[in-house]
Amino acid sequence: MRFLIFSFLLTSAAAQNNGKVLKGEECEPHSQPWQVALFDRGRFNCGASLVSPYWVLTAAHCQTRNLRVRLGEHNLRKSDGREQLRTVSRVVSHPGYVARTHLHDLMLLRLTRPARLSRQVRPVSLPMRCPQPGESCVVSGWGLVSNYESGSTGSSQSQG
């Protein structure tokens, strides 16, 4: 699984296909240094964002007993030597989280040791204002890279 980036207009966000964003493209390696991969017993579980050297923000439905955090990743199937592995010392779910409906589906994870900040690992910079309708935005996350359409970017085989 490789790190993907998706660009879209806010006005088209509701036009997603079954909750999936289509036609993404692979990111430049480490261009989104706040992107985090969460693992449960060695298997990819969820994406998340580094918000400070000690804290990661993710969805509350991602909570498992054995969460492990990987920072500085680009391709989840290959190591480039810059990855950082961390365990979680504290889980803070939104107090109003409702599992059945995913209402308030937010959770903070406190890392046992702080992330070592570098070009590959850095907290997300929060915007100074809300985006306006029609303004271009970027959404990033983990996904498959495949050549599903003639002329599309990505490798010719599934990577995750």
Tab-separated table of N, CA and C in Angstrom:
chain	number	residue	atom	x	y	z
A	1	MET	N	0.836	-1.156	0.000
A	1	MET	CA	0.000	0.000	0.000
A	1	MET	C	0.888	1.227	0.000
A	2	ARG	N	0.613	2.140	-0.868
A	2	ARG	CA	1.394	3.366	-0.942
A	2	ARG	C	0.534	4.540	-0.527
A	3	PHE	N	1.230	5.604	-0.196
A	3	PHE	CA	0.564	6.821	0.228
A	3	PHE	C	0.036	7.543	-0.993
A	4	LEU	N	-1.233	7.893	-0.981
A	4	LEU	CA	-1.869	8.544	-2.117
A	4	LEU	C	-2.321	9.942	-1.750
A	5	ILE	N	-2.433	10.786	-2.750
A	5	ILE	CA	-2.969	12.116	-2.543
A	5	ILE	C	-4.116	12.321	-3.525
A	6	PHE	N	-5.146	12.965	-3.059
A	6	PHE	CA	-6.317	13.205	-3.875
A	6	PHE	C	-6.618	14.689	-3.889
A	7	SER	N	-6.873	15.253	-5.059
A	7	SER	CA	-7.287	16.644	-5.160
A	7	SER	C	-8.733	16.660	-5.634
A	8	PHE	N	-9.517	17.545	-5.085
A	8	PHE	CA	-10.893	17.656	-5.517
A	8	PHE	C	-11.454	18.992	-5.075
A	9	LEU	N	-12.578	19.378	-5.646
A	9	LEU	CA	-13.250	20.602	-5.252
A	9	LEU	C	-14.209	20.300	-4.122
A	10	LEU	N	-14.339	21.236	-3.190
A	10	LEU	CA	-15.258	21.035	-2.064
A	10	LEU	C	-16.671	20.742	-2.552
A	11	THR	N	-17.095	21.388	-3.618
A	11	THR	CA	-18.455	21.201	-4.113
A	11	THR	C	-18.676	19.800	-4.665
A	12	SER	N	-17.607	19.083	-4.994
A	12	SER	CA	-17.775	17.726	-5.533
A	12	SER	C	-17.546	16.655	-4.482
A	13	ALA	N	-17.281	17.033	-3.246
A	13	ALA	CA	-16.984	16.049	-2.206
A	13	ALA	C	-18.136	15.076	-2.004
A	14	ALA	N	-19.378	15.521	-2.160
A	14	ALA	CA	-20.535	14.656	-1.962
A	14	ALA	C	-20.715	13.662	-3.093
A	15	ALA	N	-20.006	13.841	-4.189
A	15	ALA	CA	-20.166	12.964	-5.345
A	15	ALA	C	-19.250	11.757	-5.288
A	16	GLN	N	-18.740	11.421	-4.130
A	16	GLN	CA	-17.858	10.267	-3.987
A	16	GLN	C	-18.640	8.992	-4.270
A	17	ASN	N	-17.947	8.001	-4.725
A	17	ASN	CA	-18.537	6.723	-5.067
A	17	ASN	C	-18.491	5.802	-3.861
A	18	ASN	N	-19.627	5.598	-3.188
A	18	ASN	CA	-19.715	4.726	-2.016
A	18	ASN	C	-18.689	5.082	-0.944
A	19	GLY	N	-18.468	6.380	-0.749
A	19	GLY	CA	-17.540	6.816	0.278
A	19	GLY	C	-16.082	6.722	-0.116
A	20	LYS	N	-15.788	6.304	-1.345
A	20	LYS	CA	-14.414	6.185	-1.808
A	20	LYS	C	-14.075	7.379	-2.691
A	21	VAL	N	-12.856	7.853	-2.560
A	21	VAL	CA	-12.376	8.892	-3.452
A	21	VAL	C	-11.634	8.175	-4.571
A	22	LEU	N	-12.021	8.454	-5.806
A	22	LEU	CA	-11.444	7.771	-6.954
A	22	LEU	C	-10.451	8.661	-7.681
A	23	LYS	N	-9.611	8.040	-8.504
A	23	LYS	CA	-8.641	8.726	-9.349
A	23	LYS	C	-7.590	9.471	-8.548
A	24	GLY	N	-7.133	8.868	-7.474
A	24	GLY	CA	-6.029	9.443	-6.726
A	24	GLY	C	-4.726	9.154	-7.433
A	25	GLU	N	-3.680	9.798	-6.975
A	25	GLU	CA	-2.355	9.535	-7.523
A	25	GLU	C	-1.355	9.425	-6.392
A	26	GLU	N	-0.295	8.716	-6.661
A	26	GLU	CA	0.718	8.513	-5.641
A	26	GLU	C	1.381	9.840	-5.292
A	27	CYS	N	1.598	10.050	-4.004
A	27	CYS	CA	2.280	11.251	-3.525
A	27	CYS	C	3.770	11.165	-3.795
A	28	GLU	N	4.371	12.303	-3.890
A	28	GLU	CA	5.829	12.386	-3.856
A	28	GLU	C	6.237	11.831	-2.490
A	29	PRO	N	7.199	10.914	-2.406
A	29	PRO	CA	7.570	10.351	-1.105
A	29	PRO	C	7.841	11.428	-0.056
A	30	HIS	N	7.197	11.267	1.090
A	30	HIS	CA	7.357	12.119	2.274
A	30	HIS	C	6.883	13.553	2.079
A	31	SER	N	6.022	13.779	1.083
A	31	SER	CA	5.478	15.125	0.868
A	31	SER	C	4.344	15.439	1.854
A	32	GLN	N	3.837	14.449	2.547
A	32	GLN	CA	2.783	14.620	3.551
A	32	GLN	C	3.324	14.037	4.863
A	33	PRO	N	4.288	14.690	5.498
A	33	PRO	CA	5.013	14.079	6.617
A	33	PRO	C	4.199	13.877	7.889
A	34	TRP	N	2.979	14.344	7.923
A	34	TRP	CA	2.097	14.155	9.078
A	34	TRP	C	1.277	12.881	8.950
A	35	GLN	N	1.294	12.246	7.781
A	35	GLN	CA	0.491	11.046	7.557
A	35	GLN	C	1.051	9.890	8.379
A	36	VAL	N	0.182	9.195	9.098
A	36	VAL	CA	0.560	8.107	9.999
A	36	VAL	C	-0.189	6.845	9.591
A	37	ALA	N	0.443	5.699	9.756
A	37	ALA	CA	-0.207	4.414	9.517
A	37	ALA	C	-0.361	3.697	10.859
A	38	LEU	N	-1.572	3.229	11.141
A	38	LEU	CA	-1.849	2.486	12.372
A	38	LEU	C	-1.955	1.006	12.039
A	39	PHE	N	-1.339	0.182	12.882
A	39	PHE	CA	-1.337	-1.259	12.671
A	39	PHE	C	-1.906	-1.969	13.880
A	40	ASP	N	-2.563	-3.095	13.632
A	40	ASP	CA	-3.086	-3.964	14.674
A	40	ASP	C	-2.545	-5.355	14.401
A	41	ARG	N	-1.707	-5.850	15.311
A	41	ARG	CA	-1.077	-7.177	15.163
A	41	ARG	C	-0.366	-7.319	13.812
A	42	GLY	N	0.329	-6.268	13.388
A	42	GLY	CA	1.105	-6.309	12.156
A	42	GLY	C	0.344	-6.019	10.882
A	43	ARG	N	-0.971	-5.827	10.973
A	43	ARG	CA	-1.785	-5.560	9.777
A	43	ARG	C	-2.222	-4.106	9.772
A	44	PHE	N	-2.199	-3.488	8.586
A	44	PHE	CA	-2.647	-2.107	8.467
A	44	PHE	C	-4.082	-2.004	8.938
A	45	ASN	N	-4.373	-0.999	9.747
A	45	ASN	CA	-5.700	-0.819	10.320
A	45	ASN	C	-6.347	0.482	9.851
A	46	CYS	N	-5.664	1.604	10.012
A	46	CYS	CA	-6.238	2.915	9.708
A	46	CYS	C	-5.139	3.924	9.422
A	47	GLY	N	-5.555	5.009	8.820
A	47	GLY	CA	-4.684	6.158	8.653
A	47	GLY	C	-4.918	7.135	9.792
A	48	ALA	N	-3.988	8.039	9.988
A	48	ALA	CA	-4.083	9.026	11.053
A	48	ALA	C	-3.182	10.197	10.696
A	49	SER	N	-3.200	11.226	11.544
A	49	SER	CA	-2.361	12.406	11.338
A	49	SER	C	-1.612	12.745	12.614
A	50	LEU	N	-0.342	13.061	12.477
A	50	LEU	CA	0.460	13.521	13.602
A	50	LEU	C	0.086	14.979	13.866
A	51	VAL	N	-0.350	15.278	15.090
A	51	VAL	CA	-0.740	16.651	15.425
A	51	VAL	C	0.253	17.326	16.361
A	52	SER	N	1.126	16.563	16.991
A	52	SER	CA	2.223	17.084	17.804
A	52	SER	C	3.204	15.924	17.968
A	53	PRO	N	4.397	16.162	18.494
A	53	PRO	CA	5.333	15.046	18.634
A	53	PRO	C	4.805	13.891	19.488
A	54	TYR	N	3.853	14.149	20.380
A	54	TYR	CA	3.297	13.101	21.241
A	54	TYR	C	1.900	12.625	20.853
A	55	TRP	N	1.175	13.336	19.993
A	55	TRP	CA	-0.233	13.022	19.759
A	55	TRP	C	-0.542	12.763	18.290
A	56	VAL	N	-1.407	11.765	18.063
A	56	VAL	CA	-1.896	11.369	16.743
A	56	VAL	C	-3.413	11.446	16.771
A	57	LEU	N	-4.007	11.990	15.706
A	57	LEU	CA	-5.462	12.082	15.571
A	57	LEU	C	-5.926	11.060	14.546
A	58	THR	N	-6.961	10.298	14.918
A	58	THR	CA	-7.515	9.296	14.021
A	58	THR	C	-9.010	9.154	14.310
A	59	ALA	N	-9.628	8.140	13.727
A	59	ALA	CA	-11.048	7.861	13.956
A	59	ALA	C	-11.204	6.920	15.150
A	60	ALA	N	-12.231	7.146	15.946
A	60	ALA	CA	-12.468	6.319	17.135
A	60	ALA	C	-12.751	4.867	16.761
A	61	HIS	N	-13.327	4.631	15.581
A	61	HIS	CA	-13.619	3.241	15.205
A	61	HIS	C	-12.341	2.443	14.903
A	62	CYS	N	-11.196	3.090	14.881
A	62	CYS	CA	-9.919	2.411	14.635
A	62	CYS	C	-9.320	1.797	15.890
A	63	GLN	N	-9.922	2.019	17.033
A	63	GLN	CA	-9.349	1.554	18.299
A	63	GLN	C	-9.321	0.032	18.379
A	64	THR	N	-8.130	-0.482	18.720
A	64	THR	CA	-7.944	-1.907	19.010
A	64	THR	C	-7.008	-1.990	20.214
A	65	ARG	N	-6.870	-3.163	20.757
A	65	ARG	CA	-5.997	-3.349	21.925
A	65	ARG	C	-4.520	-3.257	21.569
A	66	ASN	N	-4.173	-3.568	20.338
A	66	ASN	CA	-2.764	-3.701	19.958
A	66	ASN	C	-2.321	-2.675	18.923
A	67	LEU	N	-2.738	-1.444	19.062
A	67	LEU	CA	-2.359	-0.424	18.089
A	67	LEU	C	-0.863	-0.129	18.132
A	68	ARG	N	-0.268	-0.086	16.959
A	68	ARG	CA	1.121	0.336	16.783
A	68	ARG	C	1.096	1.447	15.743
A	69	VAL	N	1.972	2.411	15.918
A	69	VAL	CA	2.004	3.601	15.071
A	69	VAL	C	3.282	3.584	14.239
A	70	ARG	N	3.145	3.843	12.940
A	70	ARG	CA	4.310	3.962	12.064
A	70	ARG	C	4.296	5.338	11.424
A	71	LEU	N	5.373	6.080	11.650
A	71	LEU	CA	5.543	7.425	11.117
A	71	LEU	C	6.631	7.411	10.047
A	72	GLY	N	6.590	8.384	9.142
A	72	GLY	CA	7.628	8.482	8.124
A	72	GLY	C	7.523	7.436	7.038
A	73	GLU	N	6.342	6.870	6.854
A	73	GLU	CA	6.104	5.839	5.847
A	73	GLU	C	5.763	6.455	4.492
A	74	HIS	N	6.026	5.707	3.447
A	74	HIS	CA	5.515	6.036	2.113
A	74	HIS	C	4.874	4.791	1.503
A	75	ASN	N	5.608	3.710	1.467
A	75	ASN	CA	5.091	2.443	0.958
A	75	ASN	C	5.056	1.466	2.132
A	76	LEU	N	3.863	0.995	2.490
A	76	LEU	CA	3.718	0.130	3.660
A	76	LEU	C	4.341	-1.248	3.469
A	77	ARG	N	4.694	-1.590	2.246
A	77	ARG	CA	5.294	-2.900	1.984
A	77	ARG	C	6.809	-2.865	1.867
A	78	LYS	N	7.402	-1.655	1.918
A	78	LYS	CA	8.849	-1.549	1.800
A	78	LYS	C	9.374	-0.597	2.861
A	79	SER	N	10.521	-0.910	3.404
A	79	SER	CA	11.172	-0.033	4.368
A	79	SER	C	12.246	0.759	3.648
A	80	ASP	N	12.290	2.063	3.923
A	80	ASP	CA	13.367	2.869	3.353
A	80	ASP	C	14.333	3.334	4.436
A	81	GLY	N	14.126	2.854	5.670
A	81	GLY	CA	15.036	3.160	6.764
A	81	GLY	C	14.716	4.425	7.541
A	82	ARG	N	13.732	5.173	7.095
A	82	ARG	CA	13.383	6.422	7.782
A	82	ARG	C	12.146	6.294	8.664
A	83	GLU	N	11.515	5.137	8.666
A	83	GLU	CA	10.291	4.939	9.436
A	83	GLU	C	10.564	4.954	10.931
A	84	GLN	N	9.574	5.384	11.688
A	84	GLN	CA	9.652	5.367	13.149
A	84	GLN	C	8.466	4.552	13.666
A	85	LEU	N	8.734	3.623	14.556
A	85	LEU	CA	7.690	2.788	15.152
A	85	LEU	C	7.452	3.274	16.576
A	86	ARG	N	6.171	3.374	16.942
A	86	ARG	CA	5.823	3.831	18.288
A	86	ARG	C	4.659	3.001	18.824
A	87	THR	N	4.622	2.883	20.142
A	87	THR	CA	3.477	2.280	20.808
A	87	THR	C	2.632	3.413	21.383
A	88	VAL	N	1.443	3.059	21.820
A	88	VAL	CA	0.478	4.028	22.334
A	88	VAL	C	0.389	3.887	23.842
A	89	SER	N	0.492	5.007	24.554
A	89	SER	CA	0.405	4.961	26.011
A	89	SER	C	-0.973	5.374	26.524
A	90	ARG	N	-1.729	6.071	25.701
A	90	ARG	CA	-3.042	6.544	26.139
A	90	ARG	C	-3.955	6.719	24.935
A	91	VAL	N	-5.221	6.341	25.104
A	91	VAL	CA	-6.233	6.488	24.065
A	91	VAL	C	-7.327	7.393	24.608
A	92	VAL	N	-7.661	8.444	23.863
A	92	VAL	CA	-8.700	9.383	24.286
A	92	VAL	C	-9.729	9.483	23.165
A	93	SER	N	-10.827	8.754	23.298
A	93	SER	CA	-11.920	8.835	22.324
A	93	SER	C	-12.805	10.029	22.640
A	94	HIS	N	-13.445	10.564	21.630
A	94	HIS	CA	-14.402	11.656	21.842
A	94	HIS	C	-15.460	11.165	22.827
A	95	PRO	N	-15.796	11.960	23.844
A	95	PRO	CA	-16.756	11.494	24.857
A	95	PRO	C	-18.146	11.218	24.286
A	96	GLY	N	-18.459	11.802	23.140
A	96	GLY	CA	-19.773	11.571	22.535
A	96	GLY	C	-19.764	10.553	21.414
A	97	TYR	N	-18.673	9.799	21.268
A	97	TYR	CA	-18.581	8.818	20.179
A	97	TYR	C	-19.644	7.745	20.321
A	98	VAL	N	-20.349	7.482	19.207
A	98	VAL	CA	-21.372	6.437	19.150
A	98	VAL	C	-20.952	5.457	18.061
A	99	ALA	N	-20.534	4.255	18.453
A	99	ALA	CA	-20.006	3.268	17.511
A	99	ALA	C	-21.029	2.889	16.435
A	100	ARG	N	-22.282	2.749	16.822
A	100	ARG	CA	-23.319	2.310	15.881
A	100	ARG	C	-23.501	3.278	14.715
A	101	THR	N	-23.378	4.577	14.977
A	101	THR	CA	-23.610	5.588	13.942
A	101	THR	C	-22.336	6.326	13.514
A	102	HIS	N	-21.246	6.100	14.218
A	102	HIS	CA	-19.976	6.804	13.998
A	102	HIS	C	-20.085	8.299	14.271
A	103	LEU	N	-21.035	8.683	15.088
A	103	LEU	CA	-21.153	10.073	15.517
A	103	LEU	C	-19.936	10.427	16.370
A	104	HIS	N	-19.314	11.556	16.113
A	104	HIS	CA	-18.121	12.011	16.841
A	104	HIS	C	-16.998	10.970	16.764
A	105	ASP	N	-16.732	10.500	15.572
A	105	ASP	CA	-15.758	9.430	15.326
A	105	ASP	C	-14.329	9.978	15.334
A	106	LEU	N	-13.897	10.447	16.504
A	106	LEU	CA	-12.558	11.014	16.671
A	106	LEU	C	-11.856	10.389	17.869
A	107	MET	N	-10.534	10.284	17.760
A	107	MET	CA	-9.765	9.710	18.842
A	107	MET	C	-8.343	10.269	18.784
A	108	LEU	N	-7.801	10.570	19.953
A	108	LEU	CA	-6.403	10.965	20.076
A	108	LEU	C	-5.608	9.810	20.667
A	109	LEU	N	-4.406	9.614	20.156
A	109	LEU	CA	-3.499	8.594	20.670
A	109	LEU	C	-2.245	9.291	21.175
A	110	ARG	N	-1.871	9.020	22.420
A	110	ARG	CA	-0.623	9.570	22.959
A	110	ARG	C	0.469	8.538	22.756
A	111	LEU	N	1.542	8.963	22.142
A	111	LEU	CA	2.657	8.069	21.875
A	111	LEU	C	3.491	7.876	23.136
A	112	THR	N	4.004	6.673	23.320
A	112	THR	CA	4.845	6.372	24.469
A	112	THR	C	6.118	7.213	24.439
A	113	ARG	N	6.692	7.350	23.260
A	113	ARG	CA	7.862	8.212	23.048
A	113	ARG	C	7.503	9.222	21.968
A	114	PRO	N	8.020	10.441	22.046
A	114	PRO	CA	7.666	11.425	21.018
A	114	PRO	C	8.237	11.050	19.655
A	115	ALA	N	7.552	11.516	18.621
A	115	ALA	CA	8.073	11.359	17.266
A	115	ALA	C	9.346	12.182	17.138
A	116	ARG	N	10.310	11.653	16.439
A	116	ARG	CA	11.544	12.377	16.138
A	116	ARG	C	11.259	13.185	14.869
A	117	LEU	N	11.150	14.502	15.001
A	117	LEU	CA	10.771	15.343	13.869
A	117	LEU	C	11.908	15.437	12.864
A	118	SER	N	11.526	15.365	11.586
A	118	SER	CA	12.487	15.372	10.486
A	118	SER	C	11.751	15.812	9.228
A	119	ARG	N	12.421	15.730	8.084
A	119	ARG	CA	11.750	16.042	6.819
A	119	ARG	C	10.624	15.041	6.545
A	120	GLN	N	10.764	13.796	7.026
A	120	GLN	CA	9.778	12.740	6.774
A	120	GLN	C	8.675	12.680	7.827
A	121	VAL	N	8.903	13.284	8.994
A	121	VAL	CA	7.945	13.218	10.112
A	121	VAL	C	7.790	14.611	10.697
A	122	ARG	N	6.562	15.149	10.554
A	122	ARG	CA	6.288	16.499	11.041
A	122	ARG	C	4.795	16.629	11.312
A	123	PRO	N	4.407	17.340	12.376
A	123	PRO	CA	2.966	17.534	12.637
A	123	PRO	C	2.292	18.323	11.512
A	124	VAL	N	1.032	18.059	11.336
A	124	VAL	CA	0.245	18.759	10.314
A	124	VAL	C	0.118	20.235	10.696
A	125	SER	N	0.185	21.100	9.718
A	125	SER	CA	-0.035	22.532	9.930
A	125	SER	C	-1.518	22.799	9.722
A	126	LEU	N	-2.145	23.354	10.720
A	126	LEU	CA	-3.571	23.624	10.605
A	126	LEU	C	-3.806	24.905	9.817
A	127	PRO	N	-4.892	24.967	9.035
A	127	PRO	CA	-5.165	26.163	8.224
A	127	PRO	C	-5.536	27.360	9.099
A	128	MET	N	-5.359	28.538	8.539
A	128	MET	CA	-5.692	29.773	9.246
A	128	MET	C	-7.164	30.146	9.074
A	129	ARG	N	-7.824	29.523	8.069
A	129	ARG	CA	-9.239	29.810	7.820
A	129	ARG	C	-9.891	28.582	7.178
A	130	CYS	N	-11.214	28.564	7.185
A	130	CYS	CA	-11.957	27.469	6.547
A	130	CYS	C	-11.932	27.653	5.034
A	131	PRO	N	-11.897	26.558	4.270
A	131	PRO	CA	-11.949	26.682	2.810
A	131	PRO	C	-13.324	27.175	2.364
A	132	GLN	N	-13.342	27.833	1.238
A	132	GLN	CA	-14.584	28.361	0.668
A	132	GLN	C	-15.121	27.398	-0.387
A	133	PRO	N	-16.447	27.375	-0.618
A	133	PRO	CA	-17.016	26.514	-1.670
A	133	PRO	C	-16.337	26.780	-3.015
A	134	GLY	N	-15.981	25.703	-3.706
A	134	GLY	CA	-15.325	25.802	-4.995
A	134	GLY	C	-13.813	25.899	-4.914
A	135	GLU	N	-13.272	26.063	-3.708
A	135	GLU	CA	-11.829	26.161	-3.532
A	135	GLU	C	-11.212	24.767	-3.595
A	136	SER	N	-10.085	24.640	-4.256
A	136	SER	CA	-9.412	23.358	-4.383
A	136	SER	C	-8.822	22.935	-3.041
A	137	CYS	N	-8.973	21.654	-2.711
A	137	CYS	CA	-8.450	21.095	-1.466
A	137	CYS	C	-7.699	19.804	-1.775
A	138	VAL	N	-6.896	19.371	-0.827
A	138	VAL	CA	-6.161	18.119	-0.965
A	138	VAL	C	-6.579	17.192	0.164
A	139	VAL	N	-6.838	15.939	-0.173
A	139	VAL	CA	-7.147	14.901	0.800
A	139	VAL	C	-6.088	13.828	0.613
A	140	SER	N	-5.510	13.356	1.696
A	140	SER	CA	-4.483	12.333	1.559
A	140	SER	C	-4.805	11.157	2.462
A	141	GLY	N	-4.293	10.001	2.081
A	141	GLY	CA	-4.516	8.804	2.868
A	141	GLY	C	-3.822	7.619	2.238
A	142	TRP	N	-3.965	6.469	2.850
A	142	TRP	CA	-3.350	5.243	2.348
A	142	TRP	C	-4.309	4.572	1.387
A	143	GLY	N	-3.783	4.006	0.315
A	143	GLY	CA	-4.644	3.323	-0.634
A	143	GLY	C	-3.840	2.508	-1.618
A	144	LEU	N	-4.542	1.927	-2.554
A	144	LEU	CA	-3.930	1.094	-3.575
A	144	LEU	C	-3.464	1.959	-4.727
A	145	VAL	N	-2.383	1.554	-5.325
A	145	VAL	CA	-1.889	2.198	-6.532
A	145	VAL	C	-2.036	1.164	-7.628
A	146	SER	N	-2.893	1.448	-8.618
A	146	SER	CA	-3.071	0.497	-9.702
A	146	SER	C	-3.402	1.246	-10.975
A	147	ASN	N	-3.133	0.630	-12.076
A	147	ASN	CA	-3.405	1.218	-13.381
A	147	ASN	C	-4.806	0.805	-13.799
A	148	TYR	N	-5.823	1.472	-13.214
A	148	TYR	CA	-7.206	1.081	-13.446
A	148	TYR	C	-7.807	1.753	-14.653
A	149	GLU	N	-7.077	2.653	-15.304
A	149	GLU	CA	-7.612	3.358	-16.452
A	149	GLU	C	-6.468	3.723	-17.379
A	150	SER	N	-6.685	3.659	-18.644
A	150	SER	CA	-5.656	4.029	-19.595
A	150	SER	C	-5.170	5.448	-19.349
A	151	GLY	N	-3.865	5.613	-19.265
A	151	GLY	CA	-3.302	6.936	-19.060
A	151	GLY	C	-3.238	7.381	-17.615
A	152	SER	N	-3.671	6.521	-16.691
A	152	SER	CA	-3.627	6.907	-15.270
A	152	SER	C	-2.220	6.729	-14.727
A	153	THR	N	-1.938	7.401	-13.599
A	153	THR	CA	-0.625	7.247	-12.981
A	153	THR	C	-0.654	6.051	-12.049
A	154	GLY	N	0.498	5.630	-11.625
A	154	GLY	CA	0.581	4.515	-10.682
A	154	GLY	C	1.156	3.289	-11.357
A	155	SER	N	1.476	2.309	-10.591
A	155	SER	CA	2.059	1.089	-11.135
A	155	SER	C	0.967	0.234	-11.763
A	156	SER	N	1.380	-0.757	-12.539
A	156	SER	CA	0.403	-1.598	-13.232
A	156	SER	C	-0.171	-2.686	-12.359
A	157	GLN	N	0.321	-2.818	-11.118
A	157	GLN	CA	-0.198	-3.836	-10.216
A	157	GLN	C	-0.608	-3.215	-8.899
A	158	SER	N	-1.527	-3.868	-8.241
A	158	SER	CA	-1.959	-3.425	-6.926
A	158	SER	C	-0.793	-3.492	-5.955
A	159	GLN	N	-0.658	-2.470	-5.128
A	159	GLN	CA	0.445	-2.429	-4.173
A	159	GLN	C	-0.004	-2.716	-2.746
A	160	GLY	N	-1.261	-2.983	-2.507
A	160	GLY	CA	-1.679	-3.214	-1.131
A	160	GLY	C	-2.951	-3.975	-1.063
